[in-house]
PDB file of C-alpha atoms in Angstrom:
ATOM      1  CA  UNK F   1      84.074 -45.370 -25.161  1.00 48.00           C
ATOM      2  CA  UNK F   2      82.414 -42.323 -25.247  1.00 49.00           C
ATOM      3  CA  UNK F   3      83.082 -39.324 -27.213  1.00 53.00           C
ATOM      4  CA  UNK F   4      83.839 -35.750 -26.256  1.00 45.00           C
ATOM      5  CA  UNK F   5      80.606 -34.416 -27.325  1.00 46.00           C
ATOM      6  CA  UNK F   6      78.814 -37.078 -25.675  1.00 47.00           C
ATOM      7  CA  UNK F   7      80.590 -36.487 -22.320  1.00 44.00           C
ATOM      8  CA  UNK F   8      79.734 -32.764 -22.674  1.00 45.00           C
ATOM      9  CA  UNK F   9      75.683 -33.615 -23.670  1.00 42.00           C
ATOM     10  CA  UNK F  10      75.156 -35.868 -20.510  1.00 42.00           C
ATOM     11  CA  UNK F  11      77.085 -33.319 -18.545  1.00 50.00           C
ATOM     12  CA  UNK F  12      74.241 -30.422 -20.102  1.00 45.00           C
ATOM     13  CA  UNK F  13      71.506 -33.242 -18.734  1.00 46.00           C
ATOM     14  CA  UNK F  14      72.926 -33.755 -15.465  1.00 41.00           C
ATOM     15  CA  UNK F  15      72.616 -30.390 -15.248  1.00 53.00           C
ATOM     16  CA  UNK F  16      69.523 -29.228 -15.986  1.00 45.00           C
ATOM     17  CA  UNK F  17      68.183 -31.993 -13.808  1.00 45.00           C
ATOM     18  CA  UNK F  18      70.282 -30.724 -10.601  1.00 42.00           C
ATOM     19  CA  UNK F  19      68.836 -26.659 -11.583  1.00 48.00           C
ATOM     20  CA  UNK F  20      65.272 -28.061 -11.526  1.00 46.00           C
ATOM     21  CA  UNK F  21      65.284 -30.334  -8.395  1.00 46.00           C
ATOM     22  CA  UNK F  22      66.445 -26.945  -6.800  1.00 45.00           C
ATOM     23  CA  UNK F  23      63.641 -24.722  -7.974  1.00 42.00           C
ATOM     24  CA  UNK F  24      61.399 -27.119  -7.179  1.00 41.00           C
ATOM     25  CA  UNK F  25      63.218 -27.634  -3.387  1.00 41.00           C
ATOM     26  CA  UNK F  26      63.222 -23.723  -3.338  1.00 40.00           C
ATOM     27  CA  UNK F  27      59.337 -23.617  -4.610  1.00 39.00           C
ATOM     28  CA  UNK F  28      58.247 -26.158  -1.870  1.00 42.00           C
ATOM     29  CA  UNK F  29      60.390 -24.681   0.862  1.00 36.00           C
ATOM     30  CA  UNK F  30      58.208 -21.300   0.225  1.00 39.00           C
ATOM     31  CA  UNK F  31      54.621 -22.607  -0.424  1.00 37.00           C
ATOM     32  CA  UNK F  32      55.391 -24.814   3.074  1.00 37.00           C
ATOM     33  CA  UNK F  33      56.327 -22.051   4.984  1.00 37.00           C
ATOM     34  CA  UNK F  34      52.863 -19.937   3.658  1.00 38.00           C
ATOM     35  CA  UNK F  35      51.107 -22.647   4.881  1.00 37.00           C
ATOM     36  CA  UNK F  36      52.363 -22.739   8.519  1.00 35.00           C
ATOM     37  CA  UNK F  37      51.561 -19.090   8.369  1.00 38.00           C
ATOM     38  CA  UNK F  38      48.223 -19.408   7.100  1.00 39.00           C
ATOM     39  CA  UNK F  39      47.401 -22.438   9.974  1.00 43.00           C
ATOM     40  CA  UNK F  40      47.242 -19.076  12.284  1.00 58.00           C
ATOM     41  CA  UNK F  41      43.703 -18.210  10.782  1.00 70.00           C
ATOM     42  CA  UNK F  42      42.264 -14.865  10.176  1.00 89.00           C
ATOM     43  CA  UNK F  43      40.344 -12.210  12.178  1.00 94.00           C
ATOM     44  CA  UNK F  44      38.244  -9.759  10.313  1.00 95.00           C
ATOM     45  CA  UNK F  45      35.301  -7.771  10.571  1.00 96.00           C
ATOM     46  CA  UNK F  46      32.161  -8.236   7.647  1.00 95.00           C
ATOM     47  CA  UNK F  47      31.224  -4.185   8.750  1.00 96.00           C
ATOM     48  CA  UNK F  48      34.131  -2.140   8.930  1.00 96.00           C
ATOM     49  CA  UNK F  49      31.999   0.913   9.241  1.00 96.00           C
ATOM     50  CA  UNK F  50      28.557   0.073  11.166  1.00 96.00           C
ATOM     51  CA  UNK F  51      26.474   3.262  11.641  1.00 95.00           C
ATOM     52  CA  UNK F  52      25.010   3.063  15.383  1.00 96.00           C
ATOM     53  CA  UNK F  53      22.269   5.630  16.024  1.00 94.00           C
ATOM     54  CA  UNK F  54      21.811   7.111  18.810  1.00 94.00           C
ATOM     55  CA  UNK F  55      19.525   5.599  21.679  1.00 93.00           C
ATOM     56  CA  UNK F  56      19.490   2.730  20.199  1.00 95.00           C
ATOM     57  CA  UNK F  57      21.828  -0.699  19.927  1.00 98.00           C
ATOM     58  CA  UNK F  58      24.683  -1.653  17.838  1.00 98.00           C
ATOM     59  CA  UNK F  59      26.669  -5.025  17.200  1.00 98.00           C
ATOM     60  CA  UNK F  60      30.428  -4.340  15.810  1.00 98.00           C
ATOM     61  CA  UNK F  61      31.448  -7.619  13.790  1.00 98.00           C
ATOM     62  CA  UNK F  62      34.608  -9.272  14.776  1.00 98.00           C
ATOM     63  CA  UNK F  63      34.889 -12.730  12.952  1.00 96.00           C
ATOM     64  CA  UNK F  64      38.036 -15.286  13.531  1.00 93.00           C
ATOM     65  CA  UNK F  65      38.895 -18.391  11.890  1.00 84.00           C
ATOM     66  CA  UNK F  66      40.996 -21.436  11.198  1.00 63.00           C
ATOM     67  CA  UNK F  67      42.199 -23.100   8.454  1.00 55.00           C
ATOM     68  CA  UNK F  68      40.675 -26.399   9.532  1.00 53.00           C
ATOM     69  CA  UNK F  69      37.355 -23.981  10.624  1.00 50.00           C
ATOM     70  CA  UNK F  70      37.194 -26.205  13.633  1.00 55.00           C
ATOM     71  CA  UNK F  71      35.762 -25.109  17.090  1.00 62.00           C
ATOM     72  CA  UNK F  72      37.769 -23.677  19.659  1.00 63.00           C
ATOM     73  CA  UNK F  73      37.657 -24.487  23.362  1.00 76.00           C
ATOM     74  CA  UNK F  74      36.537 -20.733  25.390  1.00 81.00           C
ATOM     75  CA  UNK F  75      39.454 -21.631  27.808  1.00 85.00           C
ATOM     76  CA  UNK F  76      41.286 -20.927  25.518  1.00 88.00           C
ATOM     77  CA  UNK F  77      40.661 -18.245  23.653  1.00 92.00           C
ATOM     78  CA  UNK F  78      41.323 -14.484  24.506  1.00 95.00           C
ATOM     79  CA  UNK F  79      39.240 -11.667  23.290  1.00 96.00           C
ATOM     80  CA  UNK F  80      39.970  -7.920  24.009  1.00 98.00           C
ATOM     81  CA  UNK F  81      38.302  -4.923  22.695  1.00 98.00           C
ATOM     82  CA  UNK F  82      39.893  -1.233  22.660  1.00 98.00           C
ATOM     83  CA  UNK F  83      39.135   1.968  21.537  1.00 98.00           C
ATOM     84  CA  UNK F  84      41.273   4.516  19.906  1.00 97.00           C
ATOM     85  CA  UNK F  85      42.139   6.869  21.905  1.00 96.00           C
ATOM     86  CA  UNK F  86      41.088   5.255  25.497  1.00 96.00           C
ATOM     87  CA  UNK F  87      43.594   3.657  27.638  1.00 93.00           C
ATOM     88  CA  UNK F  88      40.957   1.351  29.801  1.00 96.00           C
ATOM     89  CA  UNK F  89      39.467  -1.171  27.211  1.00 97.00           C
ATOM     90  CA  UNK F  90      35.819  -1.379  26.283  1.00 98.00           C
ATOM     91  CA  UNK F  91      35.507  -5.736  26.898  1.00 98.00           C
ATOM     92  CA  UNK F  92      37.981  -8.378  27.908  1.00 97.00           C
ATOM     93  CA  UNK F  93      37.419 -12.208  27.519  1.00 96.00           C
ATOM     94  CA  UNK F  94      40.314 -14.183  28.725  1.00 94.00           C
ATOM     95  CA  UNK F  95      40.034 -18.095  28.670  1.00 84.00           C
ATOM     96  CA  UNK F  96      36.374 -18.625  29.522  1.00 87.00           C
ATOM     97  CA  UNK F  97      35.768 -15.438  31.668  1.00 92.00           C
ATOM     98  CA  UNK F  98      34.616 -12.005  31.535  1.00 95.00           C
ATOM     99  CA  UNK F  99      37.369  -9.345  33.035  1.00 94.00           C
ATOM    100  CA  UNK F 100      36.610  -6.053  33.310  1.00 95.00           C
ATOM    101  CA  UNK F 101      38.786  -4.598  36.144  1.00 94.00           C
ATOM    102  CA  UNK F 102      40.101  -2.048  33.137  1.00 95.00           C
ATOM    103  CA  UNK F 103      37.218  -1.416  31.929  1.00 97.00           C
ATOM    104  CA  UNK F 104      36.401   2.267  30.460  1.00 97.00           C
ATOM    105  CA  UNK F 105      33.767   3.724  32.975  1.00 96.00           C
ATOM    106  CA  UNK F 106      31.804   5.052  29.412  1.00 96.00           C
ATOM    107  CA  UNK F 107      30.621   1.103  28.527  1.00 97.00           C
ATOM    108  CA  UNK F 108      29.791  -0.160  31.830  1.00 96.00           C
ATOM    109  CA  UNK F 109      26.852  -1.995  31.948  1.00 97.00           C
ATOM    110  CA  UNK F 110      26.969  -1.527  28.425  1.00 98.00           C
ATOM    111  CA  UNK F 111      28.722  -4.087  26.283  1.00 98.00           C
ATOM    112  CA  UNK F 112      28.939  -8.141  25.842  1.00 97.00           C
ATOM    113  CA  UNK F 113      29.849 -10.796  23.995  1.00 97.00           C
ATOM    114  CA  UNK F 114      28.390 -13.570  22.617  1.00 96.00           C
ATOM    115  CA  UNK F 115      28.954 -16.221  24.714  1.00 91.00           C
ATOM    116  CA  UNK F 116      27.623 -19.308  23.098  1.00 91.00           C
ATOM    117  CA  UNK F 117      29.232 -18.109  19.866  1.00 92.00           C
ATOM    118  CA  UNK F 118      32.499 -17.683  20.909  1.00 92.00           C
ATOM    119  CA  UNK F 119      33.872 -21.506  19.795  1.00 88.00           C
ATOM    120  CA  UNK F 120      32.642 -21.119  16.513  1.00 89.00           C
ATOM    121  CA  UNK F 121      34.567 -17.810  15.818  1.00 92.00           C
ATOM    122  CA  UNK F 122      32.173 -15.132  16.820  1.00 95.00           C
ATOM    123  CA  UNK F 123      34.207 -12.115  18.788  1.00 96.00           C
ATOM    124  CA  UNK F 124      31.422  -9.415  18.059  1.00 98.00           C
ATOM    125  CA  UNK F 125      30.497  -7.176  20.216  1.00 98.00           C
ATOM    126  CA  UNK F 126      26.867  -5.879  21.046  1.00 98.00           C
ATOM    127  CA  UNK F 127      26.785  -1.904  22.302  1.00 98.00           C
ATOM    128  CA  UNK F 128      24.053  -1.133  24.062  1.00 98.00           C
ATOM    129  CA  UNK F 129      22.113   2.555  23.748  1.00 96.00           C
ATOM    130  CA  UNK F 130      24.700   4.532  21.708  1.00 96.00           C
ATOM    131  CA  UNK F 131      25.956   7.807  22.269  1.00 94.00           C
ATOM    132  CA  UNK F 132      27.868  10.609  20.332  1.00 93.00           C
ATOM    133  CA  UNK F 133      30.910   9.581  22.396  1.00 93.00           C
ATOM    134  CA  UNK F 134      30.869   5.994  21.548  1.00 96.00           C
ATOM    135  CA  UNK F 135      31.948   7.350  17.443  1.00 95.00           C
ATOM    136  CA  UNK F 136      35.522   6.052  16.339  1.00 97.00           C
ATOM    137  CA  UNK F 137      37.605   2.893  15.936  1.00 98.00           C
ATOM    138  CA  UNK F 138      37.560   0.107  17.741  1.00 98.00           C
ATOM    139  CA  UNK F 139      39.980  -2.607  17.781  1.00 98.00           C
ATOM    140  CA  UNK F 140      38.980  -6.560  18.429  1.00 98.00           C
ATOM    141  CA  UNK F 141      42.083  -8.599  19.076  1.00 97.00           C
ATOM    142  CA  UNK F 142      41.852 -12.279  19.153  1.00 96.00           C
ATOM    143  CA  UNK F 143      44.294 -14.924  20.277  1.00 94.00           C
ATOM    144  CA  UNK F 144      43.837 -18.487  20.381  1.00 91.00           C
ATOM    145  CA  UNK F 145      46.622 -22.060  20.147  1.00 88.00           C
ATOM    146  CA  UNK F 146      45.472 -21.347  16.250  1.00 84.00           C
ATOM    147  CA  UNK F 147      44.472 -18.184  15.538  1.00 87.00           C
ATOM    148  CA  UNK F 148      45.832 -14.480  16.191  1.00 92.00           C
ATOM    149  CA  UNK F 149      45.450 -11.079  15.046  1.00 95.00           C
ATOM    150  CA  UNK F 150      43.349  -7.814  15.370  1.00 96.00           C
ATOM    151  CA  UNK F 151      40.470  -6.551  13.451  1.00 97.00           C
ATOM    152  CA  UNK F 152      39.713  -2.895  13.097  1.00 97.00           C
ATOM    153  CA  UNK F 153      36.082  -1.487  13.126  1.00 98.00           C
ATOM    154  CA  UNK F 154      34.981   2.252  12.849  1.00 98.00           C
ATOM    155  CA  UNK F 155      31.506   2.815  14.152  1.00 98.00           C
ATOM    156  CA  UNK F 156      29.753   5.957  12.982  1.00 96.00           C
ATOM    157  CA  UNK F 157      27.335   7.365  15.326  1.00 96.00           C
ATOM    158  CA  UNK F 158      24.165   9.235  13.664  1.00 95.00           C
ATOM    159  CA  UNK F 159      21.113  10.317  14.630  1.00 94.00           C
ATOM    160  CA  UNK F 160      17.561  11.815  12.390  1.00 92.00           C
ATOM    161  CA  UNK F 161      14.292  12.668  12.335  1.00 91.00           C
ATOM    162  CA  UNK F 162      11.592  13.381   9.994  1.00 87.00           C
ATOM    163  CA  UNK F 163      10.810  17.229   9.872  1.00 91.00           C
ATOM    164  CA  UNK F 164       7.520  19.210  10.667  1.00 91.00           C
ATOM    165  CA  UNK F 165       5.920  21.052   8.175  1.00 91.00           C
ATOM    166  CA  UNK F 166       4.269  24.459   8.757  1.00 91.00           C
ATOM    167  CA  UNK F 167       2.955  26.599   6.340  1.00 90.00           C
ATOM    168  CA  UNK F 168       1.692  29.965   7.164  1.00 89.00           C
ATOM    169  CA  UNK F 169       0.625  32.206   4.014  1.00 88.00           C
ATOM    170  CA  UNK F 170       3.615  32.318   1.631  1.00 89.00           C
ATOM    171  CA  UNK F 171       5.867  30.580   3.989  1.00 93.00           C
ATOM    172  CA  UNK F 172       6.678  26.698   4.239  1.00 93.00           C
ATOM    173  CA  UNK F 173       9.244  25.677   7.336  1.00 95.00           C
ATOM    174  CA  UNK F 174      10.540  22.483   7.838  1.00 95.00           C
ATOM    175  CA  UNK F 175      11.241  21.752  11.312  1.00 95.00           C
ATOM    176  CA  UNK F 176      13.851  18.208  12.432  1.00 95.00           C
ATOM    177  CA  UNK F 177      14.356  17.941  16.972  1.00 94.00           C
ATOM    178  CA  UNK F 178      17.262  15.241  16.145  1.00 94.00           C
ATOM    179  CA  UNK F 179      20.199  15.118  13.726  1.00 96.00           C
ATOM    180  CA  UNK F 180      23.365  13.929  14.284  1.00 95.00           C
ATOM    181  CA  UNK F 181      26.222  14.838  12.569  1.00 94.00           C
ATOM    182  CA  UNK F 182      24.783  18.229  11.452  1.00 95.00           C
ATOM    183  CA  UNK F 183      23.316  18.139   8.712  1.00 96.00           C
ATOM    184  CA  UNK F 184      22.545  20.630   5.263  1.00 96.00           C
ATOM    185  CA  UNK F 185      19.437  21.504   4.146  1.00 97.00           C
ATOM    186  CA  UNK F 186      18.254  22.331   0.497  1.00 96.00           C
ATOM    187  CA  UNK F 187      15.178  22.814  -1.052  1.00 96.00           C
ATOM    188  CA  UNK F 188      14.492  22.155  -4.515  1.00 95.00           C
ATOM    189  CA  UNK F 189      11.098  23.056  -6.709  1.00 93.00           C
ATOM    190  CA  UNK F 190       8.853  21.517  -8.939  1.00 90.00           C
ATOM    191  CA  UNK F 191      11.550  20.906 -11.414  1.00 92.00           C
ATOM    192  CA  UNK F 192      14.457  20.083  -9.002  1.00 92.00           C
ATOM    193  CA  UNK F 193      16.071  23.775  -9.076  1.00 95.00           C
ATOM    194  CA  UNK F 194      17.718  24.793  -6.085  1.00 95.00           C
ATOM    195  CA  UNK F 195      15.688  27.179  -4.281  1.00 94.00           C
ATOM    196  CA  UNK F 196      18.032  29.920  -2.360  1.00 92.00           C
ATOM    197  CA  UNK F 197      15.026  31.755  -0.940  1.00 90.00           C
ATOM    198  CA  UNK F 198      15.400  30.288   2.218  1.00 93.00           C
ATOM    199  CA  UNK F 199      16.838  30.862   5.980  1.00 95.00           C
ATOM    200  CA  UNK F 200      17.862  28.130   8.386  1.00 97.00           C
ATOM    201  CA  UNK F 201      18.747  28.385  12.183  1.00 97.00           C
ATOM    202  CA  UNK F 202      20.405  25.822  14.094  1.00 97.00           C
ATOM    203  CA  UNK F 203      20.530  24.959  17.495  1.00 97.00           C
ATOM    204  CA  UNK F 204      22.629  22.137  19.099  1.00 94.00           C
ATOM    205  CA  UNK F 205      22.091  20.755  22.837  1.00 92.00           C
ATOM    206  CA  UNK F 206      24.528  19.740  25.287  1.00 88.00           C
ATOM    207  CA  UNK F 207      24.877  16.003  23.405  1.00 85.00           C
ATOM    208  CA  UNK F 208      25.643  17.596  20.613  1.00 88.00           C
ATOM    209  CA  UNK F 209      22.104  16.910  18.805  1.00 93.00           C
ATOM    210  CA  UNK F 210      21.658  19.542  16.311  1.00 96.00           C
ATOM    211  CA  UNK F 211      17.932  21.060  15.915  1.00 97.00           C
ATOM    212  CA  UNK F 212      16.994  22.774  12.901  1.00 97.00           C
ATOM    213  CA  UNK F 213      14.446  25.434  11.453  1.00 98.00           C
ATOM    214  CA  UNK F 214      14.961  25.606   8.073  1.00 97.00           C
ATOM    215  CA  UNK F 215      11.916  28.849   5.980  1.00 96.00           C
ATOM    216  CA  UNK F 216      11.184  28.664   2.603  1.00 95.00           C
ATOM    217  CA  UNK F 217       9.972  31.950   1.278  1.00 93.00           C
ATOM    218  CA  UNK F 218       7.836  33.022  -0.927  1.00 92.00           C
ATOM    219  CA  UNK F 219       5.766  29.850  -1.735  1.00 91.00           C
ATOM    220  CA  UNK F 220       3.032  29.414  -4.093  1.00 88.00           C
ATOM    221  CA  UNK F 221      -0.626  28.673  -3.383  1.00 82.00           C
ATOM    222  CA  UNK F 222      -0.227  25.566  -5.438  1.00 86.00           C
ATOM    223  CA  UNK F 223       3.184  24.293  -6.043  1.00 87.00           C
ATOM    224  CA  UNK F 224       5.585  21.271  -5.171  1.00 90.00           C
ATOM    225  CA  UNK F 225       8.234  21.734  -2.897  1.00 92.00           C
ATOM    226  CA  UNK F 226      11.238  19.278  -1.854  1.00 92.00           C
ATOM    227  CA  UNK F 227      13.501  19.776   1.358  1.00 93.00           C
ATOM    228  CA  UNK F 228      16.151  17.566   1.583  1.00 94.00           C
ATOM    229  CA  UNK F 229      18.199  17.014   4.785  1.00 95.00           C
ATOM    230  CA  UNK F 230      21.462  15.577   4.411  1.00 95.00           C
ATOM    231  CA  UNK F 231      24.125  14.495   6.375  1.00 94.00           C
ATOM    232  CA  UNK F 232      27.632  11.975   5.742  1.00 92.00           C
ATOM    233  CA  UNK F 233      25.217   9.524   7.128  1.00 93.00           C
ATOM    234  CA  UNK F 234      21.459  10.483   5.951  1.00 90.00           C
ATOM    235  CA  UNK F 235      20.154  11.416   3.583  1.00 89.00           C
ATOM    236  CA  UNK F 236      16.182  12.488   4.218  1.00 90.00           C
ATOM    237  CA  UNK F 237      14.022  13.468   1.131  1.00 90.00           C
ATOM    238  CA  UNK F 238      10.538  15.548   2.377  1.00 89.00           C
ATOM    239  CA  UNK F 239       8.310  16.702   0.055  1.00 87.00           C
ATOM    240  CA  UNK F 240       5.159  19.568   0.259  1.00 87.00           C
ATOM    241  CA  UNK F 241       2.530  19.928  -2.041  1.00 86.00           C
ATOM    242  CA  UNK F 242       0.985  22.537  -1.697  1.00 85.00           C
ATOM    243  CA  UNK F 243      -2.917  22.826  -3.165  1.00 80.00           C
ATOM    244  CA  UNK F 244      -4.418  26.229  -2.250  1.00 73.00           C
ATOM    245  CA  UNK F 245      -5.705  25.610   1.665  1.00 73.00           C
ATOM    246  CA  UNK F 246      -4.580  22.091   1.551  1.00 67.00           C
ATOM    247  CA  UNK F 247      -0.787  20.472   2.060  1.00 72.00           C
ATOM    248  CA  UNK F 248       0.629  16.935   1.282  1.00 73.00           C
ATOM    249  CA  UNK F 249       4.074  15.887   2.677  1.00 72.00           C
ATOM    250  CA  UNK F 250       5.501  12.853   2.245  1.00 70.00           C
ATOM    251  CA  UNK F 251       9.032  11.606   3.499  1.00 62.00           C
ATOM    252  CA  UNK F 252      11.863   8.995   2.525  1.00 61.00           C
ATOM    253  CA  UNK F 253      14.981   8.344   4.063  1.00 57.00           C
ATOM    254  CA  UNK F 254      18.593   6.900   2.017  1.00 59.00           C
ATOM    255  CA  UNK F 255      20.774   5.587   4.523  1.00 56.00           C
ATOM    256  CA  UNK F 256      24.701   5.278   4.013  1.00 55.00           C
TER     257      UNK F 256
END
């Protein structure tokens, strides 16, 4: 017959063993219940902030996904992009075709998908010849039977040129038709001081497109001269040498 104490050490075992089948029913229960989540895949976008410049094309990434990473039928599979800020959207795909009945009037003619990607998780969308309105966020939203969920993309709209360089006498000017956002302008010397000696007009268009005529006075006969032309987006590095009667310039551009 068993004693007391033994009666009270099985009843300790018993339990511990009843505490930890819990936890571990609790721990499963949880981990389970990520996992159904998770079977919904993931939409995302590898450029959240694509610089598009102007005139010319863009694509703004919009990636989805399943757990198994298997291919999904087009028919079904539902694709809408939005701007912030518009009411129309910019591009609807709705199980295998295109619908643009509420389409915004400023990307007509404008904006597609990639068709033959599409089943293997491709929602991107190419922009055609972009414009200062096109700048701001963008919203792809994706639903499928596995996948659902929006990705958010800001597109940055810039535009630059490289500058003219005139020098008459004393005076150097540096002269850019394009820039987009407006940008600053410094010049630097020899030794990369900042030169203050110098005036600089601007002049934007109806697009917005900011033109610039940026004078550097007085100059040496033979000296080195840097103008840089910078903007959120561009960064533009021009440099003048000047040799007596005869001027170098050479250019570089750092994109964001």
């Amino acid at each position: 017959m068993a004693s007391f104490g033994q009666i009270i050490l099985w009843g300790l075992i018993v339990s511990i063993f009843v505490t930890a089948g819990l936890i571990i029913l609790i721990l499963s229960v949880s981990f389970s219940g990520q996992g159904l989540g998770g079977s919904k895949g993931t939409v995302d976008s590898i450029d959240k902030w694509p610089i598009g410049y102007l005139g010319e094309d863009v694509i703004l990434s919009c990636k989805f996904k399943t757990s198994t990473n298997s291919r999904e039928s087009t028919s079904q599979v539902s694709i809408t992009w939005t701007k912030e800020g518009l009411s129309e959207v910019v591009y609807k795909y709705d199980k295998g075709a295109v619908q643009l009945a509420e389409q915004n009037p400023q990307f007509k003619n404008r904006t597609l998908l990639f068709s033959d990607a599409i089943g293997g998780g491709n929602a991107s969308l190419f922009l055609r010849d972009v414009k200062v309105g096109d700048n701001g966020v963008y919203y792809c939203s994706v639903n499928t039977p596995s996948c659902s969920g929006t990705a958010s993309v800001n597109l940055r709209a810039a535009a630059f040129s490289a500058p003219k360089f005139k020098r008459v006498n004393t005076t150097l000017t540096a002269e850019a038709e394009r820039w987009f956002p407006k940008p600053n302008i410094t010049w630097l010397d020899v030794n990369d001081n900042v030169l203050n000696e110098s005036e600089t007009s601007f002049f934007n268009n109806s697009a917005g497109i900011t033109r610039f005529i940026s004078s550097l006075q007085p100059i040496k006969l033979y000296g080195s001269y840097t103008c840089i032309i910078q903007n959120p987006l561009v960064k533009a590095i021009s440099q003048a040498t000047i040799k007596g009667p005869v001027n170098t310039f050479q250019r570089k551009y750092n994109l964001y």
